[in-house]
Amino acid sequence: MDTEFEGVVDRFYQPLYRFALSLTRAESEAFDLTQQTFYLWATKGHQLRDRAKLKSWLFTTLHREFLGSRRRGVRFPHHEVSSVEHQLPVVASTVVNDLDGTTVMNTLLEVEELYRAPLMLFYLQDHSYKEIAEVLEVPIGTVMSRLARGKDQLRALLADRVTRGADNKIVPLKQSQIGAANG
Amino acid sequence: MDKQEAKLLLQSYRPDGQDAADPAFAEALALARQDAELGRWLENECALDKVIGQRLREFPVPPDLRGAVVTGQRSQRRISKPVHAWWRSPSLAWAAAIVLVFVAAYFVRDGSDSSVALAAYRESMTANLRSGFVFDQRDERPEKLKDWLAEHGGMPDFQVPAGLREAASLGCKLFEFNGMKSALICFSLSDQQVVHLFVVEGTRFRPQDFEAAACALRCNDYDTFAWREQDRVFLLAGGVRPDRLRELAGISPESSEN
């Protein structure tokens, strides 16, 4: 049992943490959220009969825990694919290639909350748009529109960051800053 | 489907081609094959998404997270399950008694002159890394962590090695070793590698343990480099090459062989 549990941890704790960070923007909260997800897996995971759905179960659980912790009373607006404008800022892959992981993550954390989660799941690459829809519990069209808009924002921010240079480094919020940021 | 619609759909297309067989993308992909401008756009799009994905997957995860998850689960299990009275089993009790005798003999012999072996310190500290732990304090400024260690652990001031002075810290933790406090500060290097710096009072360590051959050794799957500076013993451990550890320590190969 220990070996099986640790196998699941080894396979998923890194992408789960990065996904949690994209939701919370705070390292300590992402840490807790990841731990809580594995705690739920250890205590309730036996209810999952189809082990092929393990990845989806873990990401969905983490997302639900995040929403629960935020106690949101409002639903996110759904944008239809056809209504989304589409004009991406130009950023070359070679330019992004010169940036490090921390810089790209910090830039992603500046994207609006609504778009961060699907973007992160998309870039973790194990998730198709259908799986993203399942994890976030939203329609497929909504995922597509959020991905498109999220990419718009991310590229604009990356272009801006490249233009400005690396002077204004942004770091994920610490626990003590969360209240102010959410308030 | 026009080009604009195709572009919108293909924003959800993963860059490594995992979605190539998905019928939802078939029409848009066919259009991209026919339309040179759309084809170039998709190629650039995939290249950019691939790089962004790589960079995000390189973002460092706290080195203590895995340990915290696994340790937390073990603790939870200990609380929620009845404790087995293993000592009631005669064979296990005898085995435990024999182990205790050997352990006691080891410490009596080793502690006869109050000296401690570098090998035992290295083994104990890398075992801590391997089994997982939770930081006592987190901060990306090493000086703040040193202040915290001085306040909470009685660990007097020490110099961060030259090669780590520009690196951001992740957090710190205090461990016990042979009745001494051993401080750990973890650093994140510019290439996302993580290294662990242990510092302990050095007066009880045997000088002969710091000969060149004993300083750089692999232990518990960690490459390590140890050195002594004034009355402190430093131990660097990480998943980087031993010569890199030596560079980070700021010690030239010549000086460590003296």
Tab-separated table of N, CA and C in Angstrom, chain A residues 1-2 5-6 9-10 13-14 17-18 21 31 35 38-39 42 81 86 88 91 93 96-97 99-102 104-105 108 122-123 125-130 144 147-148 151 155 158 171, chain B residues 4 7-9 11-16 18-19 22 24-25 41 45 47-53 55-62 64-66 68-70 73-74 76-77 138 140 192:
chain	number	residue	atom	x	y	z
A	1	MET	N	0.834	-1.214	0.000
A	1	MET	CA	0.000	0.000	0.000
A	1	MET	C	0.859	1.250	0.000
A	2	ASP	N	1.915	1.248	0.872
A	2	ASP	CA	2.833	2.378	0.933
A	2	ASP	C	3.496	2.600	-0.418
A	5	PHE	N	1.042	3.998	-2.898
A	5	PHE	CA	0.781	5.408	-2.607
A	5	PHE	C	1.964	6.262	-3.071
A	6	GLU	N	3.162	5.825	-2.723
A	6	GLU	CA	4.351	6.602	-3.099
A	6	GLU	C	4.523	6.643	-4.615
A	9	VAL	N	2.291	9.347	-5.725
A	9	VAL	CA	2.894	10.638	-5.345
A	9	VAL	C	4.001	10.992	-6.341
A	10	ASP	N	4.897	10.034	-6.591
A	10	ASP	CA	6.029	10.308	-7.486
A	10	ASP	C	5.564	10.730	-8.876
A	13	TYR	N	2.996	14.432	-8.027
A	13	TYR	CA	3.071	15.575	-7.106
A	13	TYR	C	3.618	16.835	-7.767
A	14	GLN	N	4.507	16.680	-8.754
A	14	GLN	CA	5.055	17.882	-9.386
A	14	GLN	C	4.019	18.598	-10.255
A	17	TYR	N	1.397	20.185	-8.008
A	17	TYR	CA	1.864	21.391	-7.322
A	17	TYR	C	1.848	22.596	-8.274
A	18	ARG	N	2.335	22.374	-9.502
A	18	ARG	CA	2.382	23.486	-10.466
A	18	ARG	C	0.972	23.951	-10.818
A	21	LEU	N	-0.267	25.915	-7.884
A	21	LEU	CA	0.340	27.244	-7.842
A	21	LEU	C	-0.340	28.180	-8.833
A	31	PHE	N	1.334	24.302	-1.779
A	31	PHE	CA	1.921	23.193	-1.011
A	31	PHE	C	0.810	22.471	-0.239
A	35	GLN	N	-0.832	18.661	-0.726
A	35	GLN	CA	-0.881	17.685	0.379
A	35	GLN	C	-2.302	17.209	0.639
A	38	PHE	N	-3.532	14.645	-1.874
A	38	PHE	CA	-3.026	13.286	-1.632
A	38	PHE	C	-3.645	12.675	-0.374
A	39	TYR	N	-3.960	13.530	0.589
A	39	TYR	CA	-4.648	13.023	1.771
A	39	TYR	C	-6.020	12.446	1.360
A	42	ALA	N	-5.572	9.182	-0.322
A	42	ALA	CA	-5.267	8.107	0.626
A	42	ALA	C	-6.518	7.646	1.368
A	81	VAL	N	-17.228	29.803	-28.099
A	81	VAL	CA	-16.042	29.869	-28.956
A	81	VAL	C	-16.189	30.953	-30.015
A	86	HIS	N	-9.906	37.149	-31.852
A	86	HIS	CA	-8.680	36.376	-31.941
A	86	HIS	C	-7.560	37.153	-32.595
A	88	LEU	N	-3.586	37.311	-31.636
A	88	LEU	CA	-2.507	37.021	-30.690
A	88	LEU	C	-1.340	37.983	-30.846
A	91	VAL	N	4.993	36.678	-30.279
A	91	VAL	CA	6.142	36.336	-29.442
A	91	VAL	C	6.818	35.139	-30.094
A	93	SER	N	9.139	31.815	-30.398
A	93	SER	CA	9.502	30.731	-29.476
A	93	SER	C	10.959	30.852	-29.047
A	96	VAL	N	11.153	33.069	-26.003
A	96	VAL	CA	10.708	32.385	-24.778
A	96	VAL	C	11.736	31.339	-24.360
A	97	ASN	N	12.396	30.780	-25.343
A	97	ASN	CA	13.418	29.769	-25.063
A	97	ASN	C	14.533	30.326	-24.184
A	99	LEU	N	14.077	32.433	-21.805
A	99	LEU	CA	13.578	32.699	-20.448
A	99	LEU	C	13.692	31.420	-19.613
A	100	ASP	N	13.759	31.576	-18.290
A	100	ASP	CA	13.808	30.377	-17.452
A	100	ASP	C	12.412	30.015	-16.935
A	101	GLY	N	12.327	28.844	-16.311
A	101	GLY	CA	11.028	28.339	-15.855
A	101	GLY	C	10.347	29.265	-14.871
A	102	THR	N	11.133	29.871	-13.994
A	102	THR	CA	10.554	30.748	-12.979
A	102	THR	C	9.946	31.985	-13.628
A	104	VAL	N	8.790	32.289	-16.741
A	104	VAL	CA	7.573	31.937	-17.485
A	104	VAL	C	6.428	31.648	-16.503
A	105	MET	N	6.739	30.949	-15.390
A	105	MET	CA	5.689	30.685	-14.399
A	105	MET	C	5.172	31.994	-13.796
A	108	LEU	N	2.875	33.593	-16.172
A	108	LEU	CA	1.570	32.917	-16.216
A	108	LEU	C	0.711	33.300	-15.002
A	122	PHE	N	-3.236	22.740	-19.891
A	122	PHE	CA	-2.847	22.573	-21.295
A	122	PHE	C	-1.335	22.428	-21.408
A	123	TYR	N	-0.605	23.288	-20.700
A	123	TYR	CA	0.847	23.265	-20.839
A	123	TYR	C	1.486	22.108	-20.070
A	125	GLN	N	0.441	19.386	-20.589
A	125	GLN	CA	0.443	18.545	-21.788
A	125	GLN	C	-0.137	17.149	-21.677
A	126	ASP	N	-0.292	16.680	-20.478
A	126	ASP	CA	-0.946	15.387	-20.383
A	126	ASP	C	-2.455	15.558	-20.554
A	127	HIS	N	-2.905	16.801	-20.581
A	127	HIS	CA	-4.346	17.046	-20.606
A	127	HIS	C	-4.821	17.541	-21.971
A	128	SER	N	-5.775	16.821	-22.524
A	128	SER	CA	-6.426	17.303	-23.740
A	128	SER	C	-7.499	18.311	-23.330
A	129	TYR	N	-8.073	19.009	-24.317
A	129	TYR	CA	-9.137	19.979	-23.996
A	129	TYR	C	-10.332	19.269	-23.340
A	130	LYS	N	-10.562	17.991	-23.719
A	130	LYS	CA	-11.689	17.255	-23.103
A	130	LYS	C	-11.399	16.964	-21.635
A	144	MET	N	-12.126	25.819	-24.686
A	144	MET	CA	-11.463	26.323	-25.898
A	144	MET	C	-11.361	27.847	-25.871
A	147	LEU	N	-8.818	28.913	-23.271
A	147	LEU	CA	-7.444	28.675	-23.731
A	147	LEU	C	-7.010	29.781	-24.689
A	148	ALA	N	-7.908	30.113	-25.629
A	148	ALA	CA	-7.561	31.142	-26.617
A	148	ALA	C	-7.325	32.485	-25.933
A	151	LYS	N	-4.161	32.388	-23.736
A	151	LYS	CA	-2.924	32.486	-24.524
A	151	LYS	C	-2.696	33.926	-24.973
A	155	ARG	N	0.754	35.708	-23.881
A	155	ARG	CA	1.717	36.191	-24.876
A	155	ARG	C	1.919	37.691	-24.773
A	158	LEU	N	4.188	38.067	-21.878
A	158	LEU	CA	5.555	37.646	-22.206
A	158	LEU	C	6.245	38.691	-23.081
A	171	VAL	N	7.496	37.457	-8.055
A	171	VAL	CA	7.596	36.165	-7.380
A	171	VAL	C	6.227	35.754	-6.861
B	4	GLN	N	-10.062	31.987	-39.438
B	4	GLN	CA	-10.155	32.510	-38.078
B	4	GLN	C	-10.721	31.449	-37.119
B	7	LYS	N	-8.078	28.817	-36.536
B	7	LYS	CA	-7.060	29.245	-35.576
B	7	LYS	C	-7.577	29.118	-34.138
B	8	LEU	N	-8.813	29.494	-33.980
B	8	LEU	CA	-9.399	29.428	-32.641
B	8	LEU	C	-9.437	27.994	-32.116
B	9	LEU	N	-9.859	27.091	-32.996
B	9	LEU	CA	-9.908	25.675	-32.596
B	9	LEU	C	-8.514	25.140	-32.292
B	11	GLN	N	-6.007	26.483	-31.202
B	11	GLN	CA	-5.416	26.953	-29.939
B	11	GLN	C	-5.459	25.865	-28.867
B	12	SER	N	-6.377	24.900	-29.021
B	12	SER	CA	-6.501	23.814	-28.045
B	12	SER	C	-5.747	22.564	-28.480
B	13	TYR	N	-5.057	22.662	-29.597
B	13	TYR	CA	-4.329	21.519	-30.156
B	13	TYR	C	-2.961	21.426	-29.491
B	14	ARG	N	-2.663	20.265	-28.908
B	14	ARG	CA	-1.393	20.140	-28.176
B	14	ARG	C	-0.204	20.005	-29.128
B	15	PRO	N	0.906	20.651	-28.774
B	15	PRO	CA	1.998	20.793	-29.749
B	15	PRO	C	2.725	19.506	-30.111
B	16	ASP	N	2.623	18.473	-29.294
B	16	ASP	CA	3.357	17.248	-29.618
B	16	ASP	C	2.553	16.270	-30.466
B	18	GLN	N	-0.452	14.915	-29.876
B	18	GLN	CA	-1.291	13.905	-29.215
B	18	GLN	C	-2.742	13.962	-29.704
B	19	ASP	N	-3.132	15.143	-30.253
B	19	ASP	CA	-4.526	15.304	-30.669
B	19	ASP	C	-4.715	15.104	-32.176
B	22	ASP	N	-7.763	13.326	-33.252
B	22	ASP	CA	-9.048	13.785	-32.706
B	22	ASP	C	-9.886	14.402	-33.843
B	24	ALA	N	-12.258	16.335	-33.859
B	24	ALA	CA	-12.617	17.744	-33.660
B	24	ALA	C	-11.640	18.682	-34.367
B	25	PHE	N	-10.400	18.212	-34.573
B	25	PHE	CA	-9.394	19.067	-35.203
B	25	PHE	C	-9.203	18.754	-36.692
B	41	TRP	N	1.416	29.505	-39.439
B	41	TRP	CA	0.900	29.972	-38.141
B	41	TRP	C	0.840	28.798	-37.151
B	45	GLU	N	2.872	28.352	-33.755
B	45	GLU	CA	2.047	28.199	-32.559
B	45	GLU	C	2.517	26.975	-31.748
B	47	ALA	N	5.435	25.505	-31.907
B	47	ALA	CA	6.801	25.721	-31.394
B	47	ALA	C	6.757	26.560	-30.118
B	48	LEU	N	5.947	27.602	-30.146
B	48	LEU	CA	5.857	28.476	-28.969
B	48	LEU	C	5.229	27.745	-27.775
B	49	ASP	N	4.141	27.004	-28.050
B	49	ASP	CA	3.483	26.262	-26.959
B	49	ASP	C	4.423	25.217	-26.353
B	50	LYS	N	5.225	24.625	-27.223
B	50	LYS	CA	6.152	23.592	-26.750
B	50	LYS	C	7.179	24.192	-25.793
B	51	VAL	N	7.715	25.342	-26.168
B	51	VAL	CA	8.725	25.986	-25.324
B	51	VAL	C	8.102	26.452	-24.008
B	52	ILE	N	6.924	27.051	-24.086
B	52	ILE	CA	6.263	27.521	-22.853
B	52	ILE	C	6.015	26.327	-21.919
B	53	GLY	N	5.528	25.220	-22.503
B	53	GLY	CA	5.273	24.024	-21.702
B	53	GLY	C	6.538	23.494	-21.046
B	55	ARG	N	9.244	25.166	-20.280
B	55	ARG	CA	9.685	26.079	-19.227
B	55	ARG	C	8.819	25.916	-17.966
B	56	LEU	N	7.516	25.764	-18.160
B	56	LEU	CA	6.636	25.622	-16.984
B	56	LEU	C	6.912	24.316	-16.243
B	57	ARG	N	7.240	23.276	-16.994
B	57	ARG	CA	7.531	21.998	-16.336
B	57	ARG	C	8.888	22.000	-15.647
B	58	GLU	N	9.698	23.020	-15.955
B	58	GLU	CA	10.991	23.148	-15.276
B	58	GLU	C	10.864	23.932	-13.972
B	59	PHE	N	9.711	24.564	-13.765
B	59	PHE	CA	9.553	25.383	-12.558
B	59	PHE	C	9.774	24.495	-11.321
B	60	PRO	N	10.688	24.913	-10.430
B	60	PRO	CA	11.042	24.014	-9.323
B	60	PRO	C	9.915	23.784	-8.321
B	61	VAL	N	9.782	22.557	-7.924
B	61	VAL	CA	8.808	22.169	-6.900
B	61	VAL	C	9.554	22.128	-5.567
B	62	PRO	N	8.940	22.585	-4.463
B	62	PRO	CA	9.659	22.586	-3.183
B	62	PRO	C	10.263	21.210	-2.884
B	64	ASP	N	10.866	19.756	-0.260
B	64	ASP	CA	10.299	19.040	0.890
B	64	ASP	C	8.861	18.585	0.642
B	65	LEU	N	8.301	18.882	-0.537
B	65	LEU	CA	6.882	18.560	-0.763
B	65	LEU	C	6.631	17.051	-0.763
B	66	ARG	N	7.450	16.318	-1.516
B	66	ARG	CA	7.222	14.873	-1.583
B	66	ARG	C	7.303	14.250	-0.191
B	68	ALA	N	6.823	15.675	2.648
B	68	ALA	CA	5.691	16.090	3.488
B	68	ALA	C	4.446	15.261	3.173
B	69	VAL	N	4.229	14.994	1.893
B	69	VAL	CA	3.043	14.210	1.493
B	69	VAL	C	3.156	12.778	2.029
B	70	VAL	N	4.313	12.168	1.822
B	70	VAL	CA	4.490	10.764	2.222
B	70	VAL	C	4.502	10.644	3.749
B	73	GLN	N	1.074	11.102	5.213
B	73	GLN	CA	0.231	9.914	5.020
B	73	GLN	C	0.576	8.823	6.039
B	74	ARG	N	1.908	8.666	6.272
B	74	ARG	CA	2.314	7.642	7.247
B	74	ARG	C	1.811	8.006	8.636
B	76	GLN	N	-0.776	9.833	9.388
B	76	GLN	CA	-2.227	9.661	9.411
B	76	GLN	C	-2.581	8.198	9.637
B	77	ARG	N	-1.815	7.332	8.963
B	77	ARG	CA	-2.096	5.902	9.090
B	77	ARG	C	-1.815	5.423	10.512
B	138	ARG	N	10.551	29.259	5.597
B	138	ARG	CA	10.769	29.424	4.160
B	138	ARG	C	11.109	30.877	3.861
B	140	GLU	N	13.296	33.215	0.506
B	140	GLU	CA	14.255	33.142	-0.601
B	140	GLU	C	15.524	33.928	-0.314
B	192	GLN	N	17.806	25.767	-12.030
B	192	GLN	CA	16.682	25.068	-11.382
B	192	GLN	C	17.113	23.881	-10.523
